mmCIF file of C-alpha atoms in Angstrom:
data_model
loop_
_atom_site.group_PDB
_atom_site.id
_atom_site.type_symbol
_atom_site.label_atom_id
_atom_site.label_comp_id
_atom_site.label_asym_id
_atom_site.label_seq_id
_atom_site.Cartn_x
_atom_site.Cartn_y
_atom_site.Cartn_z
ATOM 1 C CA UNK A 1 2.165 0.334 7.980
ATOM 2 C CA UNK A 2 5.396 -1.015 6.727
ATOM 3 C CA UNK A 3 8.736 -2.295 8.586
ATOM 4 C CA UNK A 4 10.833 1.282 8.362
ATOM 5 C CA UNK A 5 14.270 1.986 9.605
ATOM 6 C CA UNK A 6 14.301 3.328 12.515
ATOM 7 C CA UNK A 7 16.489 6.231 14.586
ATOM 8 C CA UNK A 8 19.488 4.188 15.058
ATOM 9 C CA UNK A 9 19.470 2.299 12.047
ATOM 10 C CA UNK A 10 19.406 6.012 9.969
ATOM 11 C CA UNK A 11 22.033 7.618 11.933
ATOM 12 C CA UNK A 12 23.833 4.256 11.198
ATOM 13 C CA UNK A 13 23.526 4.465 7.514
ATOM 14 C CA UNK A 14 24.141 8.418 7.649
ATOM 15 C CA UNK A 15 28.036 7.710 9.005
ATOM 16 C CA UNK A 16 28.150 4.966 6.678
ATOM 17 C CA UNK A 17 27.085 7.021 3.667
ATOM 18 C CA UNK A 18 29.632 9.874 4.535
ATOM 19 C CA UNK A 19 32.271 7.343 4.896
ATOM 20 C CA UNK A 20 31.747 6.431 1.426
ATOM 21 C CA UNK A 21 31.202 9.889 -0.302
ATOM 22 C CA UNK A 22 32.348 12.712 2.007
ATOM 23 C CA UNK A 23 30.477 14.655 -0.904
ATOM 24 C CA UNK A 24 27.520 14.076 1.519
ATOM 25 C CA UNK A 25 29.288 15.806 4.635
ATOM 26 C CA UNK A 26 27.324 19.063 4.143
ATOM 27 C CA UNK A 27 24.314 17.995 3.665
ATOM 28 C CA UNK A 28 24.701 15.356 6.713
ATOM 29 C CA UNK A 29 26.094 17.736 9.202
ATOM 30 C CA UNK A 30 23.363 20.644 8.032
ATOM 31 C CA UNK A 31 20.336 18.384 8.803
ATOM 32 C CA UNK A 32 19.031 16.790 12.676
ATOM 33 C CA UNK A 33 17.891 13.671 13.154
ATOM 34 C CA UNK A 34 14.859 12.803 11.028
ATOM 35 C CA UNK A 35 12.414 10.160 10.539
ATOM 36 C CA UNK A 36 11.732 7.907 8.108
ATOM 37 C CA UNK A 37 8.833 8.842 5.899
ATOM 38 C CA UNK A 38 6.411 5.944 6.108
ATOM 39 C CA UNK A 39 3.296 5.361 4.486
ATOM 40 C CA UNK A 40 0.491 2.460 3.963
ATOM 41 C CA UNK A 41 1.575 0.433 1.957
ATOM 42 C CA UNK A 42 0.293 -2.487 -0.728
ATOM 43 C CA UNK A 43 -2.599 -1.738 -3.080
ATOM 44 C CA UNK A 44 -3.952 1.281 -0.905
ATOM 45 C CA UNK A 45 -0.480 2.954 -0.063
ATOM 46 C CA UNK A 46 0.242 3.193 -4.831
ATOM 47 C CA UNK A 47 -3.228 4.002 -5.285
ATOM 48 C CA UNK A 48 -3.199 6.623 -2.837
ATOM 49 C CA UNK A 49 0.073 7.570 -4.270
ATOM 50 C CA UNK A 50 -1.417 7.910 -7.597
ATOM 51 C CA UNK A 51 -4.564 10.369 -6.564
ATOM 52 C CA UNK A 52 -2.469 12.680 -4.789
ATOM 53 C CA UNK A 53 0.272 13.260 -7.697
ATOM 54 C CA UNK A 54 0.171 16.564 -9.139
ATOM 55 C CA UNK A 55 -2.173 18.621 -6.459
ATOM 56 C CA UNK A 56 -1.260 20.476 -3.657
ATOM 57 C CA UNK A 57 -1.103 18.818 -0.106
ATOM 58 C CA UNK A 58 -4.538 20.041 0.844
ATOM 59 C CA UNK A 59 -6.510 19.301 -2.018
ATOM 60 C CA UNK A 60 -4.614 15.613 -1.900
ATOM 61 C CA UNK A 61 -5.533 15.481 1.764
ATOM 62 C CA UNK A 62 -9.332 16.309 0.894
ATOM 63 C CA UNK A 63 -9.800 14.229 -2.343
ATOM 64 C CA UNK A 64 -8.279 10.959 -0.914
ATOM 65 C CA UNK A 65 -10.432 11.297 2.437
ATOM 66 C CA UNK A 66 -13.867 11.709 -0.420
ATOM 67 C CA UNK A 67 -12.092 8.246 -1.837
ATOM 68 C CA UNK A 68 -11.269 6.659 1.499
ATOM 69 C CA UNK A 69 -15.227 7.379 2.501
ATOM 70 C CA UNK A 70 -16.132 6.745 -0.678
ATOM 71 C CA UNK A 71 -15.494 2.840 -0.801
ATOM 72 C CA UNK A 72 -16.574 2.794 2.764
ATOM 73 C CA UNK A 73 -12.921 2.814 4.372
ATOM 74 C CA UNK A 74 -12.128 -0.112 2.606
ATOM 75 C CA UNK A 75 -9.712 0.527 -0.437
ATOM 76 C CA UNK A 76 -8.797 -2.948 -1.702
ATOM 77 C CA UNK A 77 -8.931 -3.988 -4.976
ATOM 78 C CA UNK A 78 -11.836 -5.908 -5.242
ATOM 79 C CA UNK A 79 -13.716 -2.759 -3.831
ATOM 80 C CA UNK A 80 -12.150 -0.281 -6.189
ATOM 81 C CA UNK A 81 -12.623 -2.316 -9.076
ATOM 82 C CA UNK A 82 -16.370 -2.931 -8.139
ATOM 83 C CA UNK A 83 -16.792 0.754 -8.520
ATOM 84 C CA UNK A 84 -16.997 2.265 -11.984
ATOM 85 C CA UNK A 85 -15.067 5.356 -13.276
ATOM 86 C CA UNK A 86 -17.824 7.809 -12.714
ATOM 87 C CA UNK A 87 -18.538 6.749 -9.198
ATOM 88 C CA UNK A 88 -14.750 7.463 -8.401
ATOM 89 C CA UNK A 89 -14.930 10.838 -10.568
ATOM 90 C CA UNK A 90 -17.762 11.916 -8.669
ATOM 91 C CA UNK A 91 -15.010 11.283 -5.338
ATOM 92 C CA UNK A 92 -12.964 13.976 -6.854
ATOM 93 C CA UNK A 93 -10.661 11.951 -9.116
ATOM 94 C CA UNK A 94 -9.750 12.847 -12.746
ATOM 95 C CA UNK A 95 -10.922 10.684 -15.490
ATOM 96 C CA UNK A 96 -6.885 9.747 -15.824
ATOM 97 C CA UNK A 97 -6.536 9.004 -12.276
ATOM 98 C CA UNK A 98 -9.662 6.503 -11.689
ATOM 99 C CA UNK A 99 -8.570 4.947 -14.848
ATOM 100 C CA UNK A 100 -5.263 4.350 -13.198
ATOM 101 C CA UNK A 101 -6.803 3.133 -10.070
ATOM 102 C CA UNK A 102 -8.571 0.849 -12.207
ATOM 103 C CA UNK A 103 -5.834 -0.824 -13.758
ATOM 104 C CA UNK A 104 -3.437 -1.022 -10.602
ATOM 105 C CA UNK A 105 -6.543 -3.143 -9.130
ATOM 106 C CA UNK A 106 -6.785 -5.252 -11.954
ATOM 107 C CA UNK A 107 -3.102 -6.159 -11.699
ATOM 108 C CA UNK A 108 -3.586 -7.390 -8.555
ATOM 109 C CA UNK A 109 -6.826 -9.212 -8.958
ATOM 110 C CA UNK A 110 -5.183 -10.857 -12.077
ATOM 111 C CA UNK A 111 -2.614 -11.872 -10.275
ATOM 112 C CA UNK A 112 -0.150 -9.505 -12.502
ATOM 113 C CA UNK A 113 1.184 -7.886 -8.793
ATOM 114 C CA UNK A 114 0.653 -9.200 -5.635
ATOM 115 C CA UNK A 115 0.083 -6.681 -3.586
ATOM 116 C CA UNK A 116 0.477 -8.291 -0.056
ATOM 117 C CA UNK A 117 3.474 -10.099 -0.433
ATOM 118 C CA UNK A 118 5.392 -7.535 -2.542
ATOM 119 C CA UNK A 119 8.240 -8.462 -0.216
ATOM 120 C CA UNK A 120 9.062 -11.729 -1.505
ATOM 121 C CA UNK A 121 10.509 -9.710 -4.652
ATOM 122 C CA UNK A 122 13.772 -7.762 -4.981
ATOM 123 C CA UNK A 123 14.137 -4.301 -5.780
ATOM 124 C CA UNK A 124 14.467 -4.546 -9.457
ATOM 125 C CA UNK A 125 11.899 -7.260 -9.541
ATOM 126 C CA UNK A 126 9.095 -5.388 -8.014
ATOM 127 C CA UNK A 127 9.947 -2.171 -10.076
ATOM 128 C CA UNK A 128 9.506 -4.517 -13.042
ATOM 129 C CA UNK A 129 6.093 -5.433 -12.048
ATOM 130 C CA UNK A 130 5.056 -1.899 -10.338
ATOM 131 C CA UNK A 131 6.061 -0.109 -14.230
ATOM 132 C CA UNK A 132 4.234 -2.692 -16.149
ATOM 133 C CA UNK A 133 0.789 -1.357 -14.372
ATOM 134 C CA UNK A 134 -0.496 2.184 -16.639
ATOM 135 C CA UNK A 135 -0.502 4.766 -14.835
ATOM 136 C CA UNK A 136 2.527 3.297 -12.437
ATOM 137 C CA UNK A 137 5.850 5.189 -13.731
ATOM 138 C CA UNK A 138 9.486 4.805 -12.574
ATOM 139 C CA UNK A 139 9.420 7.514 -9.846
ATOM 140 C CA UNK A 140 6.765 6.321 -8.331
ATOM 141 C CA UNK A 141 7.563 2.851 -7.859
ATOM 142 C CA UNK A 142 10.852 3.883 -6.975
ATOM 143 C CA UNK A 143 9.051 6.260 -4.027
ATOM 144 C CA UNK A 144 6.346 3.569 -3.315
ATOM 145 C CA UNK A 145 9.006 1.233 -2.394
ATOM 146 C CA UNK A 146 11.168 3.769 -0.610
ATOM 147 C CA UNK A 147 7.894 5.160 1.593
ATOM 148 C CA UNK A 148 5.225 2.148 1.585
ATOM 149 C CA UNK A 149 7.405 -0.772 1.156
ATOM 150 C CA UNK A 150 10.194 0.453 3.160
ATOM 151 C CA UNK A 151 13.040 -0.123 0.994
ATOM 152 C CA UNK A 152 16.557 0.980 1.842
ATOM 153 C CA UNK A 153 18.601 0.762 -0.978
ATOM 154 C CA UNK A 154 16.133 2.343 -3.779
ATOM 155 C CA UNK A 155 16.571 5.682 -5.109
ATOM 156 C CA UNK A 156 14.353 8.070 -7.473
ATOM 157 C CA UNK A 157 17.101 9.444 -9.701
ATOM 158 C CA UNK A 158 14.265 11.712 -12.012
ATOM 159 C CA UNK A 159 13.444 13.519 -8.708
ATOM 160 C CA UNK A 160 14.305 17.090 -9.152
ATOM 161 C CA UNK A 161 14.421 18.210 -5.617
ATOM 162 C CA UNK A 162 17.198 15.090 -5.153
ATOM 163 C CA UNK A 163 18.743 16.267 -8.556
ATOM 164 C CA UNK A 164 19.390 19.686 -7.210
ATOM 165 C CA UNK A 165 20.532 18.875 -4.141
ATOM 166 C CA UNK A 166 23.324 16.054 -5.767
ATOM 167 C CA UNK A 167 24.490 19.341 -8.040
ATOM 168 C CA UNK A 168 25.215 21.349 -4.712
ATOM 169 C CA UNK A 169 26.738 18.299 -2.447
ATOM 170 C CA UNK A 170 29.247 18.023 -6.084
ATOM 171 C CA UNK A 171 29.531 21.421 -6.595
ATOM 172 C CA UNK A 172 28.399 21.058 -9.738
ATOM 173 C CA UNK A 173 26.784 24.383 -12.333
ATOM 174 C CA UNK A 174 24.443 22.048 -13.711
ATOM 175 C CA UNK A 175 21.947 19.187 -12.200
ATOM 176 C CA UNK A 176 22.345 15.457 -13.365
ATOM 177 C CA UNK A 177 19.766 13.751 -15.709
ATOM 178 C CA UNK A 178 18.187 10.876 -14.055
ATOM 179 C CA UNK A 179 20.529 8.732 -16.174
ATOM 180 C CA UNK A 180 23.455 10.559 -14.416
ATOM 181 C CA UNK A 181 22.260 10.939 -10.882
ATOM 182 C CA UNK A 182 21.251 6.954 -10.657
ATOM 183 C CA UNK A 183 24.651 6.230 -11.731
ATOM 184 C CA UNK A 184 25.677 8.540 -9.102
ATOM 185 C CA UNK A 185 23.715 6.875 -6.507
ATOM 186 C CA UNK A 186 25.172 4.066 -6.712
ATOM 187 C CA UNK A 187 28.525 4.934 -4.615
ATOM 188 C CA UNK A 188 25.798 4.782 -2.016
ATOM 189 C CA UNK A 189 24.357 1.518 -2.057
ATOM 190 C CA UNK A 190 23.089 -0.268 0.174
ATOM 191 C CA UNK A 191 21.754 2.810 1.959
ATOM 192 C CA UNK A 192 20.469 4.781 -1.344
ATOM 193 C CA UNK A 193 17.050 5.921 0.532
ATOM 194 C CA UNK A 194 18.351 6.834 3.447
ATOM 195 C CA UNK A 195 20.559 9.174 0.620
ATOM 196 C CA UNK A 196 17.178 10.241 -0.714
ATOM 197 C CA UNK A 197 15.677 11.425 2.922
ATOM 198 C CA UNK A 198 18.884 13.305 3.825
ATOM 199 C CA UNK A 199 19.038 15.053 0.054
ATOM 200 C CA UNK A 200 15.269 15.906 0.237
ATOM 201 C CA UNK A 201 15.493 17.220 4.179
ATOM 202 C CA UNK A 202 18.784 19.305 3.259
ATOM 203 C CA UNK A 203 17.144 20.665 0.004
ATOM 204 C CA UNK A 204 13.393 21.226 1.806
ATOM 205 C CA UNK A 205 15.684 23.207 4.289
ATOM 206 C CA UNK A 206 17.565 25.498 2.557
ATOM 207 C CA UNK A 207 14.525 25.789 0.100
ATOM 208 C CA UNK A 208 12.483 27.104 3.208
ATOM 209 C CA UNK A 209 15.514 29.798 4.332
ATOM 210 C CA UNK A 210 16.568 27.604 7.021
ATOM 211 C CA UNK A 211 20.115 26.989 5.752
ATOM 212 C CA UNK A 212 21.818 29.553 3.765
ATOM 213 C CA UNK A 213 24.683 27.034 1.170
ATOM 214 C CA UNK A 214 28.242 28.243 1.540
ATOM 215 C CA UNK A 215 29.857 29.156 -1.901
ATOM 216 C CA UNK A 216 26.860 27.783 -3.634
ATOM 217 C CA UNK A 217 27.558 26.724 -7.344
ATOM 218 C CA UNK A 218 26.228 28.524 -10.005
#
């Protein structure tokens, strides 16, 4: 598991973040205190990633325990790439997604990525390497790095859930393109995933009927 900011170091970055847009003073005084979302991370932590993109929370749950068991708790890659595409198909993956597991493992083996010492790279640097994988698009190593590397200052602008919750902290009738709301992010730096957290936990909540948004725009 990854190095993750912890309760004090959040609720720091949460005053700080107000202090520099007091855009964010809904959303921060709507939500409680909430954790970091952690996850494994290096090879194990994308390629998990990558299998449960697209299904619902169950069926990710299910198909990534058949691929957990399936390479005999031991999801490296060396292991994945010693099993062939059927093998992983027959674990419940698409043909897409064990192609994709394939070539994230290769990247590492070839020395492309280096999976356990990510670290040593900066934010844009490891994006760099994480896109230049198949299968590996921007949101997801912008999320990888956010949950599984524990980053702090990344953020997934083409994230519609953080989209839509930027147009109601602004006001705004209509949601920024990912062009827009990265360029918007950046007022927040150095705490942009800390911005993420608190825009997905206000936008989860009001989603759910928990908070009801005072003169919501249009």
């Amino acid at each position: 598991m990854p190095s993750v900011p912890g309760p004090e170091q959040i609720a720091a970055a949460r005053e700080a973040l107000i202090a520099l847009d007091p855009r964010l003073a809904t959303a921060h005084a709507s939500m409680p205190v909430f954790a970091w979302r952690a996850r494994t991370g290096g090879f194990e932590g994308l390629f998990r990633m990558i299998v449960e993109q697209q299904v619902s929370v169950q069926s990710a749950a299910a198909i990534w325990k058949r691929v957990f068991d399936g390479l005999g708790g031991e999801v490296t890659p060396e292991r994945t790439l010693a099993t062939d595409i059927e093998a992983l198909r027959a674990m419940g993956l698409s043909i897409q997604k064990a192609t994709y597991g394939h070539e994230i493992a290769r990247a590492h083996v070839e020395g492309r990525i280096d999976f356990d010492h990510l670290e040593r790279l900066s934010d844009e640097e490891a994006v760099a390497k994480l896109v230049a994988i198949k299968g590996v698009g921007r949101w997801t190593a912008d999320t990888f790095l956010m949950f599984c590397e524990g980053r702090t200052d990344v953020f997934p602008g083409g994230d519609i859930a953080l989209q839509e919750a930027m147009r109601w902290a602004d006001g705004s009738p209509e949601r920024p393109k990912e062009k827009a709301a990265n360029l918007r992010a950046e007022l927040w730096s150095p705490h942009r995933s800390v911005a993420a957290h608190l825009l997905w936990a206000w936008y989860g909540a009001v989603k759910r009927g928990e908070i009801v948004l005072e003169n919501p725009p249009a």
